[in-house]
Coordinates of N, CA and C in Angstrom, one line a residue:
X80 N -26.0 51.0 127.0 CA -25.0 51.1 128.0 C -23.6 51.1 127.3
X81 N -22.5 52.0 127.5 CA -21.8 52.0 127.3 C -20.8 51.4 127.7
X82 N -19.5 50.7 127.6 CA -18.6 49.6 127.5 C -17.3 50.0 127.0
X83 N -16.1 49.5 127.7 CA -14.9 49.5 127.1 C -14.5 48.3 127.4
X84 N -13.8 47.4 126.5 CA -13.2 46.2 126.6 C -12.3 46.5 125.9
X85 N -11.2 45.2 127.6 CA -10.1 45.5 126.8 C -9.5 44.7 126.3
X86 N -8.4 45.1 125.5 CA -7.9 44.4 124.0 C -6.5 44.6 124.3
X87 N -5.5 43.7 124.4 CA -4.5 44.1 124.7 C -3.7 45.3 125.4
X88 N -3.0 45.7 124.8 CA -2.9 47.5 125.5 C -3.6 48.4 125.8
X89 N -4.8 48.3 124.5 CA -6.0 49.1 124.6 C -7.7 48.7 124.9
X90 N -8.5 49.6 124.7 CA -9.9 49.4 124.6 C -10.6 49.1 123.6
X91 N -11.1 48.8 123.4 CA -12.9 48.6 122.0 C -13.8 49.3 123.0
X92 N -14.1 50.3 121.7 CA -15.4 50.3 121.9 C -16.6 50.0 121.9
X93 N -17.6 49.7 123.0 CA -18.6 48.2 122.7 C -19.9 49.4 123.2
X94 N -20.9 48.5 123.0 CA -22.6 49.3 123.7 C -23.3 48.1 123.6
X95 N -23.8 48.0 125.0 CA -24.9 47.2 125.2 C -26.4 47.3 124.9
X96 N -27.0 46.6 124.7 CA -28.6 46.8 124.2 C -29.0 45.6 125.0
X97 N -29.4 46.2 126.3 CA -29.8 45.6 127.6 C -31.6 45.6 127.2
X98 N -32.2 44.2 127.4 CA -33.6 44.2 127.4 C -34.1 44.7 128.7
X99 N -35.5 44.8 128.6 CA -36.2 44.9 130.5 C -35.9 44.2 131.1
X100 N -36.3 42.8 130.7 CA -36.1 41.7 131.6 C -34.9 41.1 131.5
X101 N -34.6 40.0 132.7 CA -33.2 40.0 132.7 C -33.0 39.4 131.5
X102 N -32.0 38.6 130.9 CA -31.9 38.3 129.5 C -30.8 37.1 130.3
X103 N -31.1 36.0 129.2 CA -30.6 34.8 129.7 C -29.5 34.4 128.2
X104 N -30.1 34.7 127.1 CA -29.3 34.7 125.7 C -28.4 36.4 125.4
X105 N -27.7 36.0 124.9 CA -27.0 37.4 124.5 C -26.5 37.0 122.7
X106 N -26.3 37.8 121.9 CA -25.8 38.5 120.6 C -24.7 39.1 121.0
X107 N -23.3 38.8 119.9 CA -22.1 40.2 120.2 C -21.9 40.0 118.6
X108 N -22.2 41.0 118.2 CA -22.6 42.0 116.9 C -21.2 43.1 116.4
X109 N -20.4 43.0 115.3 CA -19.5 43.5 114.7 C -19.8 43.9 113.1
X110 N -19.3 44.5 112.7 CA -19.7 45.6 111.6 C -18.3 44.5 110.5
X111 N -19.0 45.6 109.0 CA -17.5 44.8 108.2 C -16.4 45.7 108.2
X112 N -15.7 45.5 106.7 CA -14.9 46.1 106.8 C -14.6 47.9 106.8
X113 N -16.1 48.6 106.2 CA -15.8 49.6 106.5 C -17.5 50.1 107.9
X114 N -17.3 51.3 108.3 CA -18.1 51.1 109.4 C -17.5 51.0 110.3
X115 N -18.8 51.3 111.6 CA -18.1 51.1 112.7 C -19.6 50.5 113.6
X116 N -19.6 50.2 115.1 CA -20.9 49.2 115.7 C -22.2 50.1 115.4
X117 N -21.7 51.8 114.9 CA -23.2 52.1 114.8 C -24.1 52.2 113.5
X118 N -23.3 51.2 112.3 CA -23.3 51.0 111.1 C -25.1 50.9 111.5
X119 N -25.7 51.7 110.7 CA -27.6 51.7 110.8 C -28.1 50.3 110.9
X120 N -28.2 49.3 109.8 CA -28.2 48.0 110.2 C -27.8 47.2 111.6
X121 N -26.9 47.6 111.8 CA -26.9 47.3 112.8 C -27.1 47.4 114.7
X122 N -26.8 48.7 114.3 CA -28.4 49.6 115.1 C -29.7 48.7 115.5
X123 N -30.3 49.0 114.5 CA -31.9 48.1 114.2 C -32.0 47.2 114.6
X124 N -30.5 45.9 114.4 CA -30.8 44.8 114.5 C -30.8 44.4 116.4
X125 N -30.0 45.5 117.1 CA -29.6 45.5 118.4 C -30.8 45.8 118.8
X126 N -31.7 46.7 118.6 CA -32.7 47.8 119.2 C -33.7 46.6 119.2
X127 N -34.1 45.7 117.6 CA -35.0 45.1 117.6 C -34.8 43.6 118.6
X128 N -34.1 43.4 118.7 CA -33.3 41.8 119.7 C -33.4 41.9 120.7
X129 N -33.2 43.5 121.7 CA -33.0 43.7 122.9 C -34.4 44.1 123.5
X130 N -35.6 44.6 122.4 CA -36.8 45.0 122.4 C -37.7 43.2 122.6
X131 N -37.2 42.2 122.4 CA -37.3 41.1 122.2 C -36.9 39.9 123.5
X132 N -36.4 40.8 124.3 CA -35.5 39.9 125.5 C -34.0 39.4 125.1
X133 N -33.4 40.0 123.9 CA -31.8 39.0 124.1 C -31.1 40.6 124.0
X134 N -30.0 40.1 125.3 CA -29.1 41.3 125.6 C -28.1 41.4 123.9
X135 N -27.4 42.6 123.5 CA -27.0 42.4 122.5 C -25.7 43.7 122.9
X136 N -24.8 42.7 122.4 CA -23.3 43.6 122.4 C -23.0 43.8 121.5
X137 N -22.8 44.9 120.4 CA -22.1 45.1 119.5 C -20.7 46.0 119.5
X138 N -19.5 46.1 118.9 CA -18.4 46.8 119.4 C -17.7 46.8 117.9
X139 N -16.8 47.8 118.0 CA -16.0 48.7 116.8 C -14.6 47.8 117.0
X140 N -14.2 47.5 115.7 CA -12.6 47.2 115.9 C -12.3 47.5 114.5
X141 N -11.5 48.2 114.0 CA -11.3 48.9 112.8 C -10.1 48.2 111.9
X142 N -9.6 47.3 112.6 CA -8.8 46.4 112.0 C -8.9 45.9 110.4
X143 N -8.3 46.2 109.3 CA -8.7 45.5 108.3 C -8.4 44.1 108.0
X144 N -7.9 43.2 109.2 CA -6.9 42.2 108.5 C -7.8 40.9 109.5
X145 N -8.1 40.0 109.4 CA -9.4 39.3 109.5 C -8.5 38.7 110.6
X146 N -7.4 38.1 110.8 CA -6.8 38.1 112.4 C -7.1 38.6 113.3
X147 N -6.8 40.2 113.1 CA -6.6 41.0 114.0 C -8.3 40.9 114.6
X148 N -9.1 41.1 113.8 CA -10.8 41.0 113.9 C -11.1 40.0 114.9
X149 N -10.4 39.0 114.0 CA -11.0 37.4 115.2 C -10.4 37.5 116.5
X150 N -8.9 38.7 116.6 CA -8.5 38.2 118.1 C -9.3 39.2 119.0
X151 N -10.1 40.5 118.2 CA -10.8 41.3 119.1 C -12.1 40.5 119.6
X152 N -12.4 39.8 118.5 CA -14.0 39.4 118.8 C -13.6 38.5 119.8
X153 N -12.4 37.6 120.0 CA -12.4 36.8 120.9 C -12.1 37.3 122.6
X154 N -11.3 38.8 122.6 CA -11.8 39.2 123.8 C -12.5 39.9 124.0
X155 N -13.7 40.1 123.1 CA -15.3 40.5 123.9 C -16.0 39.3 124.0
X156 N -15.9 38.2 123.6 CA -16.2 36.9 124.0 C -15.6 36.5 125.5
X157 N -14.7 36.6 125.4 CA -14.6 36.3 127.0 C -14.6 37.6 127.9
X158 N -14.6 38.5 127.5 CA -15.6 39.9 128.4 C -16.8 39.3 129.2
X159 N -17.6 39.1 127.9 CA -18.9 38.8 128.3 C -19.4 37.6 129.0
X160 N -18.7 36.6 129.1 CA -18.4 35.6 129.4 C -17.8 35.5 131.1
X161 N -17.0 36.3 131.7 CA -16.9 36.6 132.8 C -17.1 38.0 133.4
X162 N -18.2 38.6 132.9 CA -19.2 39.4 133.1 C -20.0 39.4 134.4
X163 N -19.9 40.4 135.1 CA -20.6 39.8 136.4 C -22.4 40.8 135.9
X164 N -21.8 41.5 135.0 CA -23.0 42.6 135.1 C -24.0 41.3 134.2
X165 N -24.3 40.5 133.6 CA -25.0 39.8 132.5 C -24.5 38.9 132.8
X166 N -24.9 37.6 133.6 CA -24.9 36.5 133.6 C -25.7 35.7 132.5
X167 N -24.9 35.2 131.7 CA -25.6 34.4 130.0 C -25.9 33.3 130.5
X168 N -26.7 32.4 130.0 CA -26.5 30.9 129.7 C -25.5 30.5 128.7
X169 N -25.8 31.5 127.4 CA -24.9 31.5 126.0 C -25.2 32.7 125.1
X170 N -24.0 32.7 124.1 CA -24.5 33.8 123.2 C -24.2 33.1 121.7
X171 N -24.6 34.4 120.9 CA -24.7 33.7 119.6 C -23.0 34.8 119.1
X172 N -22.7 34.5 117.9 CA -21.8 35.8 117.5 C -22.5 35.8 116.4
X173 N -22.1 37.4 115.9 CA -23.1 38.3 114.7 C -21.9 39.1 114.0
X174 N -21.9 39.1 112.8 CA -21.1 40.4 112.3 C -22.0 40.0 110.6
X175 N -21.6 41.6 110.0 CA -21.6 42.2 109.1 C -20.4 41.9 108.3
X176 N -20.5 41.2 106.8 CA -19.6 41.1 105.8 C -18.4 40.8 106.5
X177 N -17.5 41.7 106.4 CA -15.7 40.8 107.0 C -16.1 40.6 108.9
X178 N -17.3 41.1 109.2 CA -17.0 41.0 110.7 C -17.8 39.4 110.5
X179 N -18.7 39.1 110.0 CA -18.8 37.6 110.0 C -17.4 36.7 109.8
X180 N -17.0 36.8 108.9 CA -16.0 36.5 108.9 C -14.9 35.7 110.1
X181 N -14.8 37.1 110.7 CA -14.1 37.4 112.1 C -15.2 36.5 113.3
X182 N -16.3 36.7 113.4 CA -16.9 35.5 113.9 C -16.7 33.7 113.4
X183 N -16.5 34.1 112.5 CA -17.0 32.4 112.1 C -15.6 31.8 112.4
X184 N -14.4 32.9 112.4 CA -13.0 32.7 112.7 C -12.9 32.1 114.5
X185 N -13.5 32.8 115.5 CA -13.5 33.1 116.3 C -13.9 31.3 116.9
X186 N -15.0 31.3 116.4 CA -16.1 29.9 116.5 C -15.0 28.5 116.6
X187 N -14.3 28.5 115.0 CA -13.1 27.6 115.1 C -12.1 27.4 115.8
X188 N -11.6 28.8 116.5 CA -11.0 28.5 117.4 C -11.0 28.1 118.5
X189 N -12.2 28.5 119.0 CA -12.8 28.2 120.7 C -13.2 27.1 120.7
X190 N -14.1 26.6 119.7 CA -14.7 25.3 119.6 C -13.9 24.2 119.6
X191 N -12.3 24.5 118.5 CA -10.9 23.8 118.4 C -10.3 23.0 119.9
X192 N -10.2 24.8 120.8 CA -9.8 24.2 122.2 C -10.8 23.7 123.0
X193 N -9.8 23.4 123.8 CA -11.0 21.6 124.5 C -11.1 22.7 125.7
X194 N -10.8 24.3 125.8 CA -11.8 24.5 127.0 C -13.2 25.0 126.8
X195 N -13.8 24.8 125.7 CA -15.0 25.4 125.1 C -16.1 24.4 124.9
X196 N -15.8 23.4 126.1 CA -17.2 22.8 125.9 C -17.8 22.7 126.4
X197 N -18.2 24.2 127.0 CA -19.3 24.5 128.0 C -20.4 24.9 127.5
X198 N -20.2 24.9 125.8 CA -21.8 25.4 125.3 C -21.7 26.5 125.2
X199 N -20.9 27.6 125.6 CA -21.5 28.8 125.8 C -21.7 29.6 124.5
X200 N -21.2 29.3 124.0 CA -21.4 29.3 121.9 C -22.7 28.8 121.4
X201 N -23.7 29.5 120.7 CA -24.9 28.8 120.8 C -24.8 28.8 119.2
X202 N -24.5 29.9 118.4 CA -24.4 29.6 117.2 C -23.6 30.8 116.7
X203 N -24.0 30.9 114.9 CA -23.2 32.1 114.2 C -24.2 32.6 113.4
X204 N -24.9 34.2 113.5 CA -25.1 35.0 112.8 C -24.3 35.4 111.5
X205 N -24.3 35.2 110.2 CA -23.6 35.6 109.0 C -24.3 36.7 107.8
X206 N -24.3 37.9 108.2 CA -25.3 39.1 107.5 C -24.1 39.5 106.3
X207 N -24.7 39.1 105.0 CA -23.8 39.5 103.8 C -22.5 38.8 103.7
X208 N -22.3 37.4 104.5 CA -20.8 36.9 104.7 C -20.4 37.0 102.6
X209 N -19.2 37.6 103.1 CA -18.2 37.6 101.7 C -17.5 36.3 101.1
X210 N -18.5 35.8 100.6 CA -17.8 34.4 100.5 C -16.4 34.4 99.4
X211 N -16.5 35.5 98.5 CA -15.3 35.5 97.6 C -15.2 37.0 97.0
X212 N -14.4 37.7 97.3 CA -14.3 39.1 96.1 C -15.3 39.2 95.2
X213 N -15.5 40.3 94.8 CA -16.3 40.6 93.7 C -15.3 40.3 92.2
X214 N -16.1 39.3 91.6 CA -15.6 38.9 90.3 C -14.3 37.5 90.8
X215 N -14.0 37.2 91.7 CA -12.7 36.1 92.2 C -13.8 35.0 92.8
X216 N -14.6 34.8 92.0 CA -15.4 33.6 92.7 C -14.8 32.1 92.7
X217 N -13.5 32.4 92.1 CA -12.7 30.7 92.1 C -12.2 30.5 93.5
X218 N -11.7 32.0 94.2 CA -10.7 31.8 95.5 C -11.9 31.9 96.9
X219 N -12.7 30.8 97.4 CA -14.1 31.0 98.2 C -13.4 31.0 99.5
X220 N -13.7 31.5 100.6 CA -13.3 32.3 101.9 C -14.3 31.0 103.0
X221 N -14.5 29.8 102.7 CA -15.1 28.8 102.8 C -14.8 27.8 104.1
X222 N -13.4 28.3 104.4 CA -12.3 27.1 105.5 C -13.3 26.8 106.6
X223 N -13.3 28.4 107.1 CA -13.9 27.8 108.5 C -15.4 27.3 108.5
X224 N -16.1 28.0 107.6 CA -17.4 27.5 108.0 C -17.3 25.9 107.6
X225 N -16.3 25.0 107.0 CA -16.5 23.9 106.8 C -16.4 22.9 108.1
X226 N -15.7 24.1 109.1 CA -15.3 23.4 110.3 C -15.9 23.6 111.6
X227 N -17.1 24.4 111.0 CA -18.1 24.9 112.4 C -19.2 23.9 112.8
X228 N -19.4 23.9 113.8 CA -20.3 22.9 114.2 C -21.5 23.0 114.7
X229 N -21.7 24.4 115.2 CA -22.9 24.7 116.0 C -23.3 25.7 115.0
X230 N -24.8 25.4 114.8 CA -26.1 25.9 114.4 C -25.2 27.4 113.8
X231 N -26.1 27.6 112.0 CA -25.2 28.8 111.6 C -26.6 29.5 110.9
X232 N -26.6 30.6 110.8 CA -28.0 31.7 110.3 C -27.2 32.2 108.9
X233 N -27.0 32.3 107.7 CA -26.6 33.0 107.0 C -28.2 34.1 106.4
X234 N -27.3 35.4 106.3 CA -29.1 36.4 105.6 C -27.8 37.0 104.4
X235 N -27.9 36.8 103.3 CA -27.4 37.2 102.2 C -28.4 37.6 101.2
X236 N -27.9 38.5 100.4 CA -28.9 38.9 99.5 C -28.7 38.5 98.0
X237 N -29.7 38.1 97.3 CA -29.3 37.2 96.2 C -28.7 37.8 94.7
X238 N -28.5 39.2 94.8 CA -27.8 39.9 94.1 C -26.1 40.5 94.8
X239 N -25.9 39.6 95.8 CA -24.8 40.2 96.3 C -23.7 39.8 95.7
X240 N -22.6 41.0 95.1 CA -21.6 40.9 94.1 C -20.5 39.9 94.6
X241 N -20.6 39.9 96.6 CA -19.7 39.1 96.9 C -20.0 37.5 97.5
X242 N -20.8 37.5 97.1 CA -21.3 35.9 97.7 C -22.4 35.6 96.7
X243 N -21.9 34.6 95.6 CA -22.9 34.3 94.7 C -23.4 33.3 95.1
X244 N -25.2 33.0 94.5 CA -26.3 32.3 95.3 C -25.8 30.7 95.0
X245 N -25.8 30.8 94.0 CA -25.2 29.1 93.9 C -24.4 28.5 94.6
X246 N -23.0 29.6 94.4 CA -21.8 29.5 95.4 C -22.3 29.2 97.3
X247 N -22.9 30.0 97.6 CA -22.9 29.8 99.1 C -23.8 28.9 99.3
X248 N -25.0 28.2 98.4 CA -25.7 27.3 98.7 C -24.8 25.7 98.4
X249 N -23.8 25.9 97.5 CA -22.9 24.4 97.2 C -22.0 24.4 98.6
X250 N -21.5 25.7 98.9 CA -20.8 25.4 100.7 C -21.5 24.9 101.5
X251 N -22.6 25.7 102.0 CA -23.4 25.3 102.8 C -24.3 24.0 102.6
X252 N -24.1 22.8 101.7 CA -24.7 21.6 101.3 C -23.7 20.7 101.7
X253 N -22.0 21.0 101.9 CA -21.2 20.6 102.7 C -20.6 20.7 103.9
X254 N -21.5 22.1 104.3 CA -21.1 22.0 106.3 C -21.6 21.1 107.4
X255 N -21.2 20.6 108.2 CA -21.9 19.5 109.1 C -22.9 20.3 110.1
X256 N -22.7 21.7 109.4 CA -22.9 22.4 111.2 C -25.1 22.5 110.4
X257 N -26.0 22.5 111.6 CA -27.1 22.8 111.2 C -27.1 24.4 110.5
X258 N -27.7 24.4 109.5 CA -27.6 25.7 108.7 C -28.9 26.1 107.9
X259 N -28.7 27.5 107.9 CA -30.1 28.1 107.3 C -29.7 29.0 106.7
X260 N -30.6 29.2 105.0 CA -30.1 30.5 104.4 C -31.4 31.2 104.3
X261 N -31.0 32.1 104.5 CA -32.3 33.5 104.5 C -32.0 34.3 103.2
X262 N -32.3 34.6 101.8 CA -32.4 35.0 101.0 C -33.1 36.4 101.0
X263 N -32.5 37.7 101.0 CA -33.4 39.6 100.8 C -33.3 39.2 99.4
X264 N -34.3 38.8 99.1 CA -34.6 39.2 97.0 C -33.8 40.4 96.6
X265 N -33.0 39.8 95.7 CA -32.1 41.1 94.6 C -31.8 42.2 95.8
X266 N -31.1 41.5 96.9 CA -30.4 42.9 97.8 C -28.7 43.0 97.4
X267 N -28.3 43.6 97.3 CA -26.7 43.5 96.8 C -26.0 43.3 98.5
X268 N -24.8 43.8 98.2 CA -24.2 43.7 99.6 C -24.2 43.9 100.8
X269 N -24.6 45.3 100.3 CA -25.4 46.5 101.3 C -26.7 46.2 102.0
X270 N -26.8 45.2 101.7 CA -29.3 45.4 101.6 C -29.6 45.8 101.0
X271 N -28.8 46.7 100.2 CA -29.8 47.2 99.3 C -30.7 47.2 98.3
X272 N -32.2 47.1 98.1 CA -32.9 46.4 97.3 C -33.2 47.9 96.3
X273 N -33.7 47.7 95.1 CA -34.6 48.5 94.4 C -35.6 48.5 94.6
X274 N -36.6 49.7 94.8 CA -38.0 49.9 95.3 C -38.4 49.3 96.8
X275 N -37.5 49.2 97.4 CA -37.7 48.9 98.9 C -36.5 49.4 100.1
X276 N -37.3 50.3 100.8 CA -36.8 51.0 102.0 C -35.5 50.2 103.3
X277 N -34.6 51.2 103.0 CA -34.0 50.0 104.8 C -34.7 49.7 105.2
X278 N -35.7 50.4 105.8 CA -36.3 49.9 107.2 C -37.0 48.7 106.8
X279 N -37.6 48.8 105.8 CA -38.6 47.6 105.3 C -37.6 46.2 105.1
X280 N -36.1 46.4 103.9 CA -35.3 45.7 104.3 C -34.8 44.9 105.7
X281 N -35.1 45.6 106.7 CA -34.3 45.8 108.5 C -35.3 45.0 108.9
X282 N -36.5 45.3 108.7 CA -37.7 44.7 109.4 C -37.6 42.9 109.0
X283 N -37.6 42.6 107.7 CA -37.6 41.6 107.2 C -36.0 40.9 107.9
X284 N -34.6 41.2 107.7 CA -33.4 40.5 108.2 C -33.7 40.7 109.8
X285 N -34.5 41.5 110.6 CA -34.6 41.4 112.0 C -35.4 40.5 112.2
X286 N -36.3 40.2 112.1 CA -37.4 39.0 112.6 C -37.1 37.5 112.2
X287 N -35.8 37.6 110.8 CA -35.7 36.5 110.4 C -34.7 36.0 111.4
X288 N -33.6 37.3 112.2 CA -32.5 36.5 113.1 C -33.4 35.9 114.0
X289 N -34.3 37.3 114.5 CA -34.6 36.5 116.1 C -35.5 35.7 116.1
X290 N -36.6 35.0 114.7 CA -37.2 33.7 114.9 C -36.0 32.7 114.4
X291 N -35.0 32.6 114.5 CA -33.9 31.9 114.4 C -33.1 31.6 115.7
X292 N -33.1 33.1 116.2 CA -32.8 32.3 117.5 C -33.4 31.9 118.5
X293 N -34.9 32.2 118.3 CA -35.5 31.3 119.4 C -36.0 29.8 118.9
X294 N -35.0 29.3 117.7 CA -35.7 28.0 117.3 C -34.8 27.8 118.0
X295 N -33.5 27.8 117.8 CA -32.3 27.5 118.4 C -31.9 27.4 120.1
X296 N -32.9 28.3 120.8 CA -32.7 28.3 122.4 C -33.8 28.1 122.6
X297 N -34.1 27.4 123.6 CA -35.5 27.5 124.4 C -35.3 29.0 124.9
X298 N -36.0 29.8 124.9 CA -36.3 31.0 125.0 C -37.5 31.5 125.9
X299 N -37.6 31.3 127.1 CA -38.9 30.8 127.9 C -39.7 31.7 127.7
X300 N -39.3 33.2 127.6 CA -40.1 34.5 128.2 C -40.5 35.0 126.6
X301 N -40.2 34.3 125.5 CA -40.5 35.5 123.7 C -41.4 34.3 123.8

C-alpha cells in the first residue's frame, strides 16, 4: 500500500507491507545513503516480515546529512503512531548503513523526551551500521548507540570496510541497551559475500531479524 507522509512542506515517500492478519508489531525500514525504500534488500526484508505477521513501513528520504534523516524518520514515527489505519502496540526502527544511523538518532531523541514512555519503541534494527569511514576507524560514529536503551539487533558483515569486527564488538560490550550481533561471514558493506547469492544472503539476514523480534515481543500469532 502506498503512503505519503508528511514532512514538513512536503511528502516521503513510504509503502506498506501490510500482513493478512491484523498485525499488532510494526518495522519502519529506511535505506542508506545511496538508494532509495526499494533498495532489493530491502524489499525482501519487508516482503519476508509482513509474510510473517509484522506490518512493515519502509520510506525514501534522500537527505544526505544524518539530521535531516533523523527528523524524517521521526515524522514517520509519529505517522504511524497516530495512524488510525494500523493500530500498533509498538514498532521496531530499521535502516540500512546511514539510515541506521538516522534510526539510532531518532531512538535518542524520543526516548530523551519524557513523552516517550509509552513503550511504543520496542527496539533498533542496525543492517551494515557505519560505525566509522572506510580507513578513519579512530573517528567511531558510536554517541548514540551508547545512549540507547531498548533492545538493539545489529547484522554486519565481518568484512565490512565500514564497521570493523573488533571495533563494533568493543562498542557494543559498552552499551547498556540489550544487544545482539548477527555476523554474514566475509560480507562487505553491501552483503556481499563471495560464492554466495543475495537471495541466499537475504534469506539468512531475514530470519535472523524476525527470530529477533519475536524474542523481543510476545508475538502471539508466529
Amino acid at each position: 500500500v502506498k503512503a505519503k507522509i508528511p514532512f514538513g512542506n512536503k511528502y516521503l515517500d513510504a509503502i506498506f507491507s501490510v500482513p493478512e492478519k491484523k498485525p499488532t508489531y510494526g518495522v519502519i525500514l529506511t535505506h542508506g545513503a545511496g538508494g532509495d525504500m526499494n533498495f532489493p534488500h530491502l524489499v525482501s526484508l519487508a516482503a519476508y516480515l509482513a509474510s510473517h505477521g509484522v506490518l512493515v513501513l519502509r520510506f525514501t528520504c534522500k537527505g544526505l546529512n544524518v539530521a535531516y534523516r533523523t527528523k524524517a524518520f521521526k515524522a514517520v514515527v509519529e505517522y504511524l503512531k497516530v495512524s488510525d489505519d494500523y493500530k500498533l502496540s509498538g514498532v521496531f526502527l530499521a535502516g540500512r548503513s546511514m539510515g541506521s544511523r538516522a534510526a539510532a538518532s531518532v531512538i535518542c531523541q524520543l526516548c530523551q523526551d519524557d513523552d516517550d514512555d509509552d513503550g511504543f519503541i520496542q527496539g533498533l534494527v542496525c543492517l551494515s551500521y557505519p560505525l566509522h569511514r572506510p580507513k578513519l576507524q579512530s573517528k567511531l560514529r558510536d554517541e548514540d548507540l551508547l545512549l540507547i536503551r531498548c533492545p538493539v539487533l545489529f547484522v554486519s558483515g565481518s568484512a565490512d570496510e565500514m564497521c570493523e569486527k573488533q571495533l563494533l564488538e568493543g562498542v557494543v560490550s559498552k552499551m547498556k541497551a540489550p544487544k545482539k550481533i548477527h555476523w554474514i561471514d566475509k560480507a562487505n558493506h553491501g552483503m556481499a559475500v563471495k560464492g554466495r547469492t543475495t537471495d541466499d544472503v537475504m534469506e539468512e539476514i531475514n530470519a535472523q531479524v524476525f527470530s529477533w523480534l519475536r524474542e523481543n515481543v510476545q508475538l502471539e500469532h508466529i
